[in-house]
Amino acid sequence: MDAFIQAIGHITEPQTLLVIFLAAIYGLLVGSIPGLTATMSVALLVPVTFFMEPVPAIAAIVTTTATAIFAGDIPGALLRIPGTPASAAYVDEAYKMTRRGEGGYALGAGLVTSVIGGIIGTIILMALSPQLARVAIQFSSVEYFWLACLGLTCAVLISGPSPVRGALSLLIGLFIATVGIDIAVGYPRFTFGSVELLDGISFIPAMIAMFAISEILRNALKGDPGKDVEPPRVGPLFTGMGRMLRRYKVNILRSSLLGSGLGTLPGAGADIAAWISYTLGRRFSREPEKYGTGHVEGIVDGGSANNAAVAGAWTPALVFGIPGDTVTAIAIGILFLKGLTPGPLVFTEQPDLVYSVFLAFIVANIIMLPLGFMVIRISGMVLRVPMRILMPMILIFCIVGAYAVNNTLFAVWILFGLGIIAFLMEENDIPIAPAILGIVLGPMVEDRFMITVMRGQGSIVAFFDRPVSGVLGVLTVALWIAMIVKGVRGRRRELGITPSA
């Protein structure tokens, strides 16, 4: 209790509160710019933390992460360009609602559920962090392999009415992920002699290209959109929120718990949490046919999960010093720079620091509500800018975002190349979301698959011989079989073939 009281004293110091306030504004603004992810916003903040005490420095990282993850919803809803990968799962729902004049409702639902999910995730972090971390630390490469496969399967399931087109999109993404050095034998694949391609294709330029450049091309081919396209209205933010919360309270609780659990798994993070929660939400929904048409339930599922996962990612980072995602990897580096070593001893030697992290999460989520409201209103002014002015500005942001990843012009060429591919895919009714997830998870799937094969000396039993991997493997294979059977039956119905008695 003394440590908790000391932590309250740390967080309520004027300097720490000012840092949290400024970090929240910074995270919201940076996260709302397409291409500048939460990880990038935290990385840009690191030099500033050199001049801070440990608690304000960690509070700044925590606040920036929580607010930037939500802010990724804003360009997703207004421009169909997710600001962070975690927002990609439900970007189509939010954008279609905006086109109907319900953008305020979509963003308000995302903001409120993100706050609730973040607070629930923090409470779980406070209560169960040692136990959850012990479970996560037991996971080996095979469990991560099946978890990644489950995430890819979910991407196909939610891709739209045609699983075949979703699977084709996923294969395109996985193919893009194979570009670069083979991790097993070190042989260059599909590099065509290019040195820049040896490291593979970074998912940040790919994500910007496939969501943003394709949209820019589509607007450019319409001629002068400013003359014949009425800008969508954002509308009121919090109207109907009470009814929404009552109706989807189970979705919020389920997605928050799921996001917290997945967040504790190193490498899973908010991206996978949002995708899986969105898929589960559709499966358990009373109105699954509305998913993909601009349905707020999908935003509730994904929004609750991604912010809950942000808190969950700190569990292995604090208890074992293992980063749950890229952001906590940066945070661990900052702790080392401050002379602090995260791990089991930090709970006994510096419990006030641990409680300060918990309290920083709660304050960051609470302050995100009013500040998020203001940033959404400011961002809504973007829609009043004519498309012939807005689209070139977005293109500049996209080029800067892609170039900033590795400070190389090659990333800009990747941006335009994948943008054209994504445009052609959508023109042929092939969804691009599964391709994005394939690019993100492809390296993890290959890496964990090769490790498992080598450990099992080529035996398939190695993929199922552990309790958790067995459950995940059977579940994933069952989903694959169900999709194939459903596809065959659907094709037979289209051809008018009735099953024989």
Coordinates of C-alpha atoms in Angstrom, one line a residue:
M1 CA 0.0 0.0 0.0
D2 CA 2.9 2.4 0.7
A3 CA 4.2 1.8 -2.8
F4 CA 0.8 2.6 -4.3
I5 CA 0.6 5.8 -2.3
Q6 CA 4.1 6.7 -3.4
A7 CA 3.1 6.0 -7.0
I8 CA 0.1 8.4 -6.7
G9 CA 2.5 11.0 -5.4
H10 CA 4.8 10.5 -8.5
I11 CA 2.0 10.7 -11.0
T12 CA 0.3 13.7 -9.5
E13 CA 3.4 15.8 -9.5
P14 CA 2.8 18.9 -11.7
Q15 CA 5.8 18.0 -14.0
T16 CA 4.5 14.4 -14.6
L17 CA 0.9 15.6 -15.2
L18 CA 2.2 18.2 -17.7
V19 CA 4.3 15.5 -19.5
I20 CA 1.2 13.3 -19.7
F21 CA -0.9 16.1 -21.1
L22 CA 1.7 17.1 -23.7
A23 CA 2.4 13.4 -24.6
A24 CA -1.4 12.8 -25.1
I25 CA -1.7 15.7 -27.6
Y26 CA 1.5 14.6 -29.3
G27 CA 0.3 11.0 -29.6
L28 CA -3.1 12.0 -30.9
L29 CA -1.6 14.3 -33.6
V30 CA 1.1 12.0 -34.7
G31 CA -1.1 8.9 -34.7
S32 CA -3.7 10.7 -36.8
I33 CA -1.1 11.2 -39.6
P34 CA -1.2 8.3 -42.1
G35 CA 2.1 6.3 -42.0
L36 CA 3.3 7.6 -38.7
T37 CA 2.6 4.6 -36.4
A38 CA 2.5 4.5 -32.6
T39 CA 6.0 2.9 -32.7
M40 CA 7.3 5.7 -34.8
S41 CA 5.8 8.3 -32.5
V42 CA 7.4 6.7 -29.5
A43 CA 10.8 6.3 -31.3
L44 CA 10.7 10.1 -32.1
L45 CA 10.1 10.7 -28.4
V46 CA 13.1 8.8 -27.1
P47 CA 15.6 11.7 -27.3
V48 CA 13.3 13.9 -25.3
T49 CA 13.1 11.3 -22.5
F50 CA 16.8 11.6 -22.0
F51 CA 16.2 14.8 -20.0
M52 CA 13.4 13.4 -17.8
E53 CA 13.2 11.5 -14.6
P54 CA 12.2 7.8 -14.9
V55 CA 8.5 8.1 -14.0
P56 CA 7.8 11.1 -16.3
A57 CA 9.8 9.3 -19.1
I58 CA 7.7 6.1 -18.7
A59 CA 4.5 8.1 -18.4
A60 CA 5.3 9.9 -21.6
I61 CA 5.9 6.6 -23.5
V62 CA 2.7 5.0 -22.0
T63 CA 0.5 8.1 -22.8
T64 CA 1.9 8.5 -26.4
T65 CA 1.3 4.8 -27.1
A66 CA -2.3 4.7 -25.8
T67 CA -3.4 7.9 -27.6
A68 CA -1.6 7.1 -30.9
I69 CA -3.2 3.7 -31.1
F70 CA -6.7 5.3 -30.9
A71 CA -5.7 8.2 -33.2
G72 CA -5.0 5.8 -36.0
D73 CA -8.8 5.4 -36.2
I74 CA -9.2 9.1 -37.3
P75 CA -7.6 9.0 -40.8
G76 CA -9.1 5.5 -41.2
A77 CA -12.6 6.8 -40.7
L78 CA -12.2 10.1 -42.7
L79 CA -9.9 9.0 -45.5
R80 CA -9.8 5.1 -45.4
I81 CA -6.1 5.4 -44.4
P82 CA -5.5 3.7 -41.1
G83 CA -3.0 5.6 -39.0
T84 CA -1.7 2.5 -37.3
P85 CA -1.9 -1.2 -38.3
A86 CA -4.2 -1.9 -35.3
S87 CA -6.9 0.3 -37.0
A88 CA -6.8 -1.7 -40.3
A89 CA -9.1 -4.4 -39.1
Y90 CA -12.2 -2.1 -39.0
V91 CA -11.2 0.7 -41.3
D92 CA -13.8 -0.2 -43.9
E93 CA -16.5 -0.1 -41.3
A94 CA -15.6 3.3 -40.1
Y95 CA -15.0 4.8 -43.6
K96 CA -18.4 3.5 -44.9
M97 CA -20.1 5.0 -41.9
T98 CA -18.4 8.3 -42.7
R99 CA -19.6 8.2 -46.3
R100 CA -23.1 7.8 -44.9
G101 CA -22.7 10.9 -42.7
E102 CA -22.1 8.9 -39.5
G103 CA -18.4 9.6 -39.1
G104 CA -18.8 11.2 -35.8
Y105 CA -20.7 8.2 -34.4
A106 CA -18.0 5.9 -35.7
L107 CA -15.2 8.0 -34.2
G108 CA -17.1 8.5 -31.0
A109 CA -17.7 4.8 -30.6
G110 CA -14.0 4.1 -31.3
L111 CA -12.9 6.7 -28.8
V112 CA -15.2 5.6 -26.0
T113 CA -14.6 1.9 -26.4
S114 CA -10.8 2.5 -26.7
V115 CA -10.9 4.3 -23.3
I116 CA -13.0 1.6 -21.7
G117 CA -10.8 -1.1 -23.2
G118 CA -7.6 0.6 -22.1
I119 CA -8.9 1.0 -18.5
I120 CA -10.1 -2.7 -18.4
G121 CA -6.7 -3.8 -19.8
T122 CA -4.9 -1.7 -17.1
I123 CA -7.0 -3.2 -14.3
I124 CA -6.2 -6.7 -15.6
L125 CA -2.5 -5.7 -15.9
M126 CA -2.6 -4.7 -12.2
A127 CA -4.4 -7.8 -11.0
L128 CA -3.0 -10.6 -13.1
S129 CA 0.3 -9.5 -14.7
P130 CA 2.5 -12.1 -12.9
Q131 CA 0.2 -15.0 -13.7
L132 CA -0.5 -14.0 -17.3
A133 CA 3.2 -13.5 -17.9
R134 CA 4.0 -16.9 -16.6
V135 CA 1.6 -18.4 -19.1
A136 CA 3.0 -16.4 -22.0
I137 CA 6.6 -17.2 -21.2
Q138 CA 5.7 -20.9 -21.6
F139 CA 4.9 -20.4 -25.3
S140 CA 7.5 -21.7 -27.7
S141 CA 7.9 -21.2 -31.5
V142 CA 5.1 -23.7 -32.3
E143 CA 2.5 -21.8 -30.3
Y144 CA 3.4 -18.6 -32.0
F145 CA 3.2 -20.3 -35.4
W146 CA -0.3 -21.5 -34.8
L147 CA -1.3 -18.1 -33.3
A148 CA -0.1 -16.4 -36.4
C149 CA -1.9 -18.9 -38.6
L150 CA -5.0 -18.3 -36.7
G151 CA -4.7 -14.6 -37.3
L152 CA -4.2 -15.1 -41.0
T153 CA -7.2 -17.4 -41.1
C154 CA -9.3 -14.7 -39.4
A155 CA -8.2 -12.2 -42.0
V156 CA -9.6 -14.5 -44.8
L157 CA -12.8 -15.1 -42.9
I158 CA -13.6 -11.4 -42.5
S159 CA -12.5 -10.4 -45.9
G160 CA -15.9 -10.3 -47.5
P161 CA -18.4 -12.6 -49.2
S162 CA -15.8 -14.5 -51.2
P163 CA -13.3 -16.4 -49.1
V164 CA -11.5 -17.4 -52.4
R165 CA -10.7 -13.7 -53.1
G166 CA -9.7 -13.2 -49.5
A167 CA -7.3 -16.2 -49.7
L168 CA -5.9 -14.9 -53.0
S169 CA -5.2 -11.5 -51.3
L170 CA -3.6 -13.3 -48.4
L171 CA -1.3 -15.2 -50.8
I172 CA -0.3 -12.0 -52.4
G173 CA 0.7 -10.6 -49.0
L174 CA 2.6 -13.7 -48.1
F175 CA 4.4 -13.6 -51.4
I176 CA 5.5 -10.0 -50.7
A177 CA 6.7 -11.1 -47.3
T178 CA 9.0 -13.7 -48.9
V179 CA 11.1 -11.0 -50.6
G180 CA 14.5 -10.8 -49.1
I181 CA 17.1 -13.1 -47.5
D182 CA 15.8 -16.7 -46.7
I183 CA 16.0 -17.0 -42.9
A184 CA 17.0 -20.7 -43.1
V185 CA 19.7 -20.9 -45.7
G186 CA 20.5 -17.2 -46.3
Y187 CA 19.6 -17.3 -50.0
P188 CA 18.2 -14.1 -51.6
R189 CA 14.6 -14.5 -52.8
F190 CA 13.0 -12.3 -55.5
T191 CA 15.5 -9.6 -55.0
F192 CA 16.6 -9.4 -58.7
G193 CA 20.1 -8.3 -57.7
S194 CA 18.8 -5.3 -55.7
V195 CA 20.6 -4.6 -52.5
E196 CA 17.7 -2.7 -51.0
L197 CA 15.4 -5.8 -51.3
L198 CA 17.8 -8.0 -49.3
D199 CA 16.1 -6.8 -46.1
G200 CA 12.6 -7.4 -47.5
I201 CA 9.7 -5.0 -47.9
S202 CA 8.9 -3.0 -44.8
F203 CA 5.2 -3.3 -43.8
I204 CA 4.9 0.5 -43.1
P205 CA 5.4 1.6 -46.8
A206 CA 3.3 -1.4 -47.8
M207 CA 0.5 -0.4 -45.5
I208 CA 0.6 3.2 -46.7
A209 CA 0.7 2.2 -50.3
M210 CA -2.1 -0.4 -50.3
F211 CA -4.5 1.8 -48.3
A212 CA -3.6 5.3 -49.3
I213 CA -2.1 5.3 -52.8
S214 CA -4.9 3.1 -54.1
E215 CA -7.4 5.6 -52.7
I216 CA -5.5 8.5 -54.3
L217 CA -5.4 6.8 -57.7
R218 CA -9.2 6.1 -57.4
N219 CA -9.9 9.8 -56.7
A220 CA -7.5 10.9 -59.5
L221 CA -9.4 8.8 -62.1
K222 CA -12.6 10.4 -61.1
G223 CA -11.5 13.7 -62.8
D224 CA -12.2 16.6 -60.4
P225 CA -13.7 15.0 -57.3
G226 CA -14.3 18.4 -55.8
K227 CA -17.0 19.2 -58.3
D228 CA -19.1 16.0 -58.2
V229 CA -18.4 14.5 -54.8
E230 CA -20.1 15.9 -51.7
P231 CA -17.7 15.7 -48.7
P232 CA -19.2 13.4 -46.0
R233 CA -20.3 15.0 -42.7
V234 CA -18.6 13.9 -39.5
G235 CA -21.8 14.5 -37.4
P236 CA -22.1 14.5 -33.6
L237 CA -19.7 12.3 -31.7
F238 CA -21.4 11.2 -28.6
T239 CA -25.0 11.1 -29.7
G240 CA -26.3 7.5 -29.1
M241 CA -23.3 6.5 -27.1
G242 CA -25.4 5.3 -24.1
R243 CA -27.5 3.1 -26.3
M244 CA -24.4 1.8 -28.1
L245 CA -22.7 0.9 -24.8
R246 CA -25.8 -0.9 -23.4
R247 CA -26.3 -2.8 -26.6
Y248 CA -22.7 -3.9 -27.1
K249 CA -21.5 -4.2 -23.5
V250 CA -20.8 -7.9 -24.0
N251 CA -18.7 -7.1 -27.1
I252 CA -16.7 -4.5 -25.1
L253 CA -16.0 -6.8 -22.2
R254 CA -15.1 -9.8 -24.4
S255 CA -12.8 -7.8 -26.7
S256 CA -11.1 -6.0 -23.8
L257 CA -10.4 -9.4 -22.1
L258 CA -9.2 -10.9 -25.3
G259 CA -7.1 -7.9 -26.1
S260 CA -5.5 -8.0 -22.7
G261 CA -4.7 -11.7 -23.0
L262 CA -3.3 -11.4 -26.5
G263 CA -1.3 -8.3 -25.6
T264 CA 0.7 -10.4 -23.0
L265 CA 2.0 -12.6 -25.8
P266 CA 5.3 -11.2 -27.1
G267 CA 4.9 -10.3 -30.8
A268 CA 1.1 -10.5 -30.8
G269 CA 0.3 -6.9 -29.9
A270 CA -2.7 -4.7 -30.8
D271 CA -2.7 -5.6 -34.5
I272 CA -3.6 -9.3 -34.0
A273 CA -5.9 -8.5 -31.0
A274 CA -7.9 -6.2 -33.2
W275 CA -8.2 -8.7 -36.1
I276 CA -9.2 -11.6 -33.9
S277 CA -11.6 -9.6 -31.8
Y278 CA -13.3 -8.3 -35.0
T279 CA -13.6 -11.8 -36.3
L280 CA -15.0 -13.2 -33.1
G281 CA -17.4 -10.3 -32.9
R282 CA -18.8 -11.2 -36.3
R283 CA -19.1 -14.8 -35.4
F284 CA -21.1 -14.1 -32.3
S285 CA -23.0 -11.2 -33.7
R286 CA -26.8 -11.2 -34.1
E287 CA -26.3 -9.3 -37.3
P288 CA -23.2 -10.8 -39.0
E289 CA -24.5 -9.8 -42.4
K290 CA -24.0 -6.1 -41.5
Y291 CA -20.2 -6.5 -41.0
G292 CA -18.3 -4.9 -43.9
T293 CA -21.1 -2.5 -44.7
G294 CA -20.3 0.1 -42.2
H295 CA -21.4 -1.5 -38.9
V296 CA -20.5 0.1 -35.6
E297 CA -20.3 -3.3 -33.8
G298 CA -17.1 -4.1 -35.7
I299 CA -15.5 -0.8 -34.5
V300 CA -16.6 -1.7 -30.9
D301 CA -14.9 -5.1 -31.2
G302 CA -11.6 -3.9 -32.7
G303 CA -11.4 -0.6 -30.7
S304 CA -11.8 -2.2 -27.3
A305 CA -9.3 -4.9 -28.1
N306 CA -6.4 -2.8 -29.5
N307 CA -6.2 -0.4 -26.5
A308 CA -6.6 -3.3 -24.0
A309 CA -3.7 -5.0 -25.8
V310 CA -1.5 -1.9 -25.3
A311 CA -1.7 -2.4 -21.5
G312 CA -1.3 -6.1 -21.8
A313 CA 2.0 -5.8 -23.7
W314 CA 3.6 -4.3 -20.6
T315 CA 3.0 -7.5 -18.6
P316 CA 5.9 -9.5 -20.0
A317 CA 8.0 -6.3 -20.2
L318 CA 7.6 -5.5 -16.5
V319 CA 7.7 -9.0 -15.1
F320 CA 10.3 -10.7 -17.2
G321 CA 11.9 -7.9 -19.2
I322 CA 10.6 -9.4 -22.4
P323 CA 9.0 -6.8 -24.7
G324 CA 5.4 -7.5 -25.7
D325 CA 5.7 -5.4 -28.8
T326 CA 8.0 -2.8 -30.5
V327 CA 6.8 0.0 -28.2
T328 CA 7.6 -1.9 -25.0
A329 CA 11.0 -2.8 -26.5
I330 CA 11.8 0.9 -26.8
A331 CA 10.4 1.4 -23.2
I332 CA 12.7 -1.3 -21.9
G333 CA 15.7 0.5 -23.5
I334 CA 14.7 3.7 -21.8
L335 CA 14.5 1.9 -18.4
F336 CA 18.0 0.6 -18.9
L337 CA 19.2 4.1 -19.8
K338 CA 17.7 5.3 -16.5
G339 CA 19.6 2.5 -14.6
L340 CA 16.5 0.4 -14.1
T341 CA 16.3 -3.3 -14.9
P342 CA 12.8 -4.7 -15.6
G343 CA 12.2 -8.2 -14.3
P344 CA 10.8 -10.0 -11.3
L345 CA 13.0 -8.0 -8.8
V346 CA 11.5 -4.7 -9.9
F347 CA 8.2 -5.7 -8.2
T348 CA 10.0 -6.1 -4.8
E349 CA 12.8 -3.5 -5.2
Q350 CA 10.9 -0.7 -6.9
P351 CA 7.1 -1.4 -6.6
D352 CA 6.3 2.3 -6.7
L353 CA 7.7 2.4 -10.3
V354 CA 5.5 -0.5 -11.3
Y355 CA 2.4 1.1 -9.8
S356 CA 3.4 4.4 -11.5
V357 CA 3.1 2.6 -14.9
F358 CA -0.3 1.3 -14.0
L359 CA -1.5 4.7 -12.9
A360 CA 0.0 6.4 -16.0
F361 CA -2.1 4.1 -18.1
I362 CA -5.3 5.0 -16.3
V363 CA -4.6 8.8 -16.4
A364 CA -3.7 8.6 -20.1
N365 CA -6.9 6.8 -21.0
I366 CA -9.1 9.2 -19.0
I367 CA -7.4 12.3 -20.5
M368 CA -7.8 10.8 -23.9
L369 CA -11.5 11.3 -23.8
P370 CA -11.7 15.1 -23.9
L371 CA -8.5 15.5 -25.9
G372 CA -9.6 12.9 -28.4
F373 CA -12.8 14.8 -28.8
M374 CA -11.0 18.0 -29.7
V375 CA -8.6 16.3 -32.1
I376 CA -11.5 14.6 -33.9
R377 CA -13.2 17.9 -34.4
I378 CA -10.0 19.5 -35.8
S379 CA -9.4 16.5 -38.0
G380 CA -13.0 16.7 -39.3
M381 CA -12.1 20.1 -40.8
V382 CA -10.0 18.0 -43.3
L383 CA -13.2 17.0 -45.0
R384 CA -14.0 20.6 -46.0
V385 CA -10.8 20.8 -48.0
P386 CA -11.4 20.1 -51.7
M387 CA -10.2 16.7 -52.8
R388 CA -7.9 18.2 -55.5
I389 CA -6.0 20.0 -52.7
L390 CA -6.4 17.3 -50.0
M391 CA -5.1 14.3 -52.1
P392 CA -1.8 15.9 -53.1
M393 CA -1.2 16.8 -49.4
I394 CA -1.9 13.2 -48.4
L395 CA 0.4 12.0 -51.1
I396 CA 3.2 14.2 -49.6
F397 CA 2.5 12.7 -46.2
C398 CA 2.6 9.2 -47.6
I399 CA 6.0 9.9 -49.4
V400 CA 7.5 11.4 -46.2
G401 CA 6.2 8.5 -44.1
A402 CA 7.6 5.9 -46.4
Y403 CA 10.9 7.7 -46.8
A404 CA 11.3 8.1 -43.0
V405 CA 11.3 4.4 -42.4
N406 CA 14.8 3.8 -43.7
N407 CA 15.7 7.2 -45.1
T408 CA 15.9 5.7 -48.6
L409 CA 14.3 6.7 -51.9
F410 CA 13.7 3.0 -52.7
A411 CA 10.9 2.9 -50.1
V412 CA 9.1 5.5 -52.2
W413 CA 9.3 3.3 -55.3
I414 CA 7.9 0.4 -53.2
L415 CA 5.1 2.8 -52.1
F416 CA 4.0 3.5 -55.7
G417 CA 4.5 -0.1 -56.9
L418 CA 2.4 -1.7 -54.2
G419 CA -0.1 1.2 -54.5
I420 CA -0.8 0.3 -58.1
I421 CA -1.1 -3.4 -57.2
A422 CA -3.6 -2.6 -54.4
F423 CA -5.6 -0.4 -56.8
L424 CA -5.8 -3.2 -59.4
M425 CA -6.8 -5.7 -56.6
E426 CA -9.7 -3.6 -55.5
E427 CA -10.8 -2.9 -59.1
N428 CA -11.2 -6.7 -59.4
D429 CA -13.0 -7.0 -56.0
I430 CA -10.0 -8.5 -54.2
P431 CA -9.8 -7.2 -50.7
I432 CA -6.5 -5.8 -49.6
A433 CA -6.7 -6.2 -45.8
P434 CA -5.7 -9.9 -45.9
A435 CA -2.7 -9.0 -48.0
I436 CA -1.6 -6.4 -45.4
L437 CA -1.8 -9.0 -42.6
G438 CA 0.1 -11.5 -44.8
I439 CA 2.9 -9.0 -45.1
V440 CA 3.0 -8.3 -41.3
L441 CA 2.7 -11.9 -40.1
G442 CA 4.5 -13.7 -43.0
P443 CA 8.0 -13.4 -41.5
M444 CA 6.7 -14.7 -38.1
V445 CA 4.9 -17.7 -39.7
E446 CA 8.0 -18.6 -41.7
D447 CA 10.4 -18.1 -38.8
R448 CA 8.4 -20.1 -36.3
F449 CA 7.6 -22.8 -38.9
M450 CA 11.3 -23.4 -39.7
I451 CA 12.3 -23.5 -36.0
T452 CA 9.6 -26.0 -35.2
V453 CA 10.6 -28.2 -38.2
M454 CA 14.2 -28.2 -37.2
R455 CA 13.4 -29.0 -33.6
G456 CA 11.1 -31.8 -34.6
Q457 CA 13.6 -33.1 -37.2
G458 CA 10.8 -32.9 -39.8
S459 CA 8.1 -34.6 -37.8
I460 CA 4.6 -33.2 -38.1
V461 CA 4.0 -34.4 -34.5
A462 CA 6.1 -31.4 -33.3
F463 CA 3.3 -29.1 -34.3
F464 CA 0.8 -30.7 -32.0
D465 CA 2.7 -32.4 -29.1
R466 CA 2.3 -29.5 -26.6
P467 CA -1.1 -28.9 -24.9
V468 CA -1.6 -25.3 -26.1
S469 CA -0.1 -25.9 -29.5
G470 CA -2.3 -28.9 -29.9
V471 CA -5.5 -26.9 -29.1
L472 CA -4.4 -24.0 -31.4
G473 CA -3.4 -26.3 -34.2
V474 CA -6.6 -28.3 -34.1
L475 CA -8.7 -25.2 -34.0
T476 CA -6.8 -23.6 -36.9
V477 CA -7.0 -26.8 -39.1
A478 CA -10.7 -27.2 -38.2
L479 CA -11.3 -23.6 -39.5
W480 CA -9.4 -24.4 -42.7
I481 CA -11.5 -27.6 -43.3
A482 CA -14.8 -25.7 -42.5
M483 CA -13.8 -23.0 -45.0
I484 CA -13.1 -25.5 -47.7
V485 CA -16.3 -27.4 -47.1
K486 CA -18.3 -24.2 -47.1
G487 CA -16.7 -23.1 -50.3
V488 CA -17.3 -26.4 -52.1
R489 CA -21.0 -26.4 -51.0
G490 CA -21.4 -22.8 -52.2
R491 CA -19.9 -23.7 -55.6
R492 CA -22.2 -26.7 -55.9
R493 CA -25.2 -24.6 -55.2
E494 CA -24.1 -22.1 -57.8
L495 CA -23.8 -24.9 -60.4
G496 CA -27.2 -26.3 -59.3
I497 CA -25.8 -29.6 -58.1
T498 CA -27.9 -31.0 -55.3
P499 CA -26.5 -33.5 -52.8
S500 CA -27.4 -37.1 -53.6
A501 CA -29.7 -38.9 -51.1

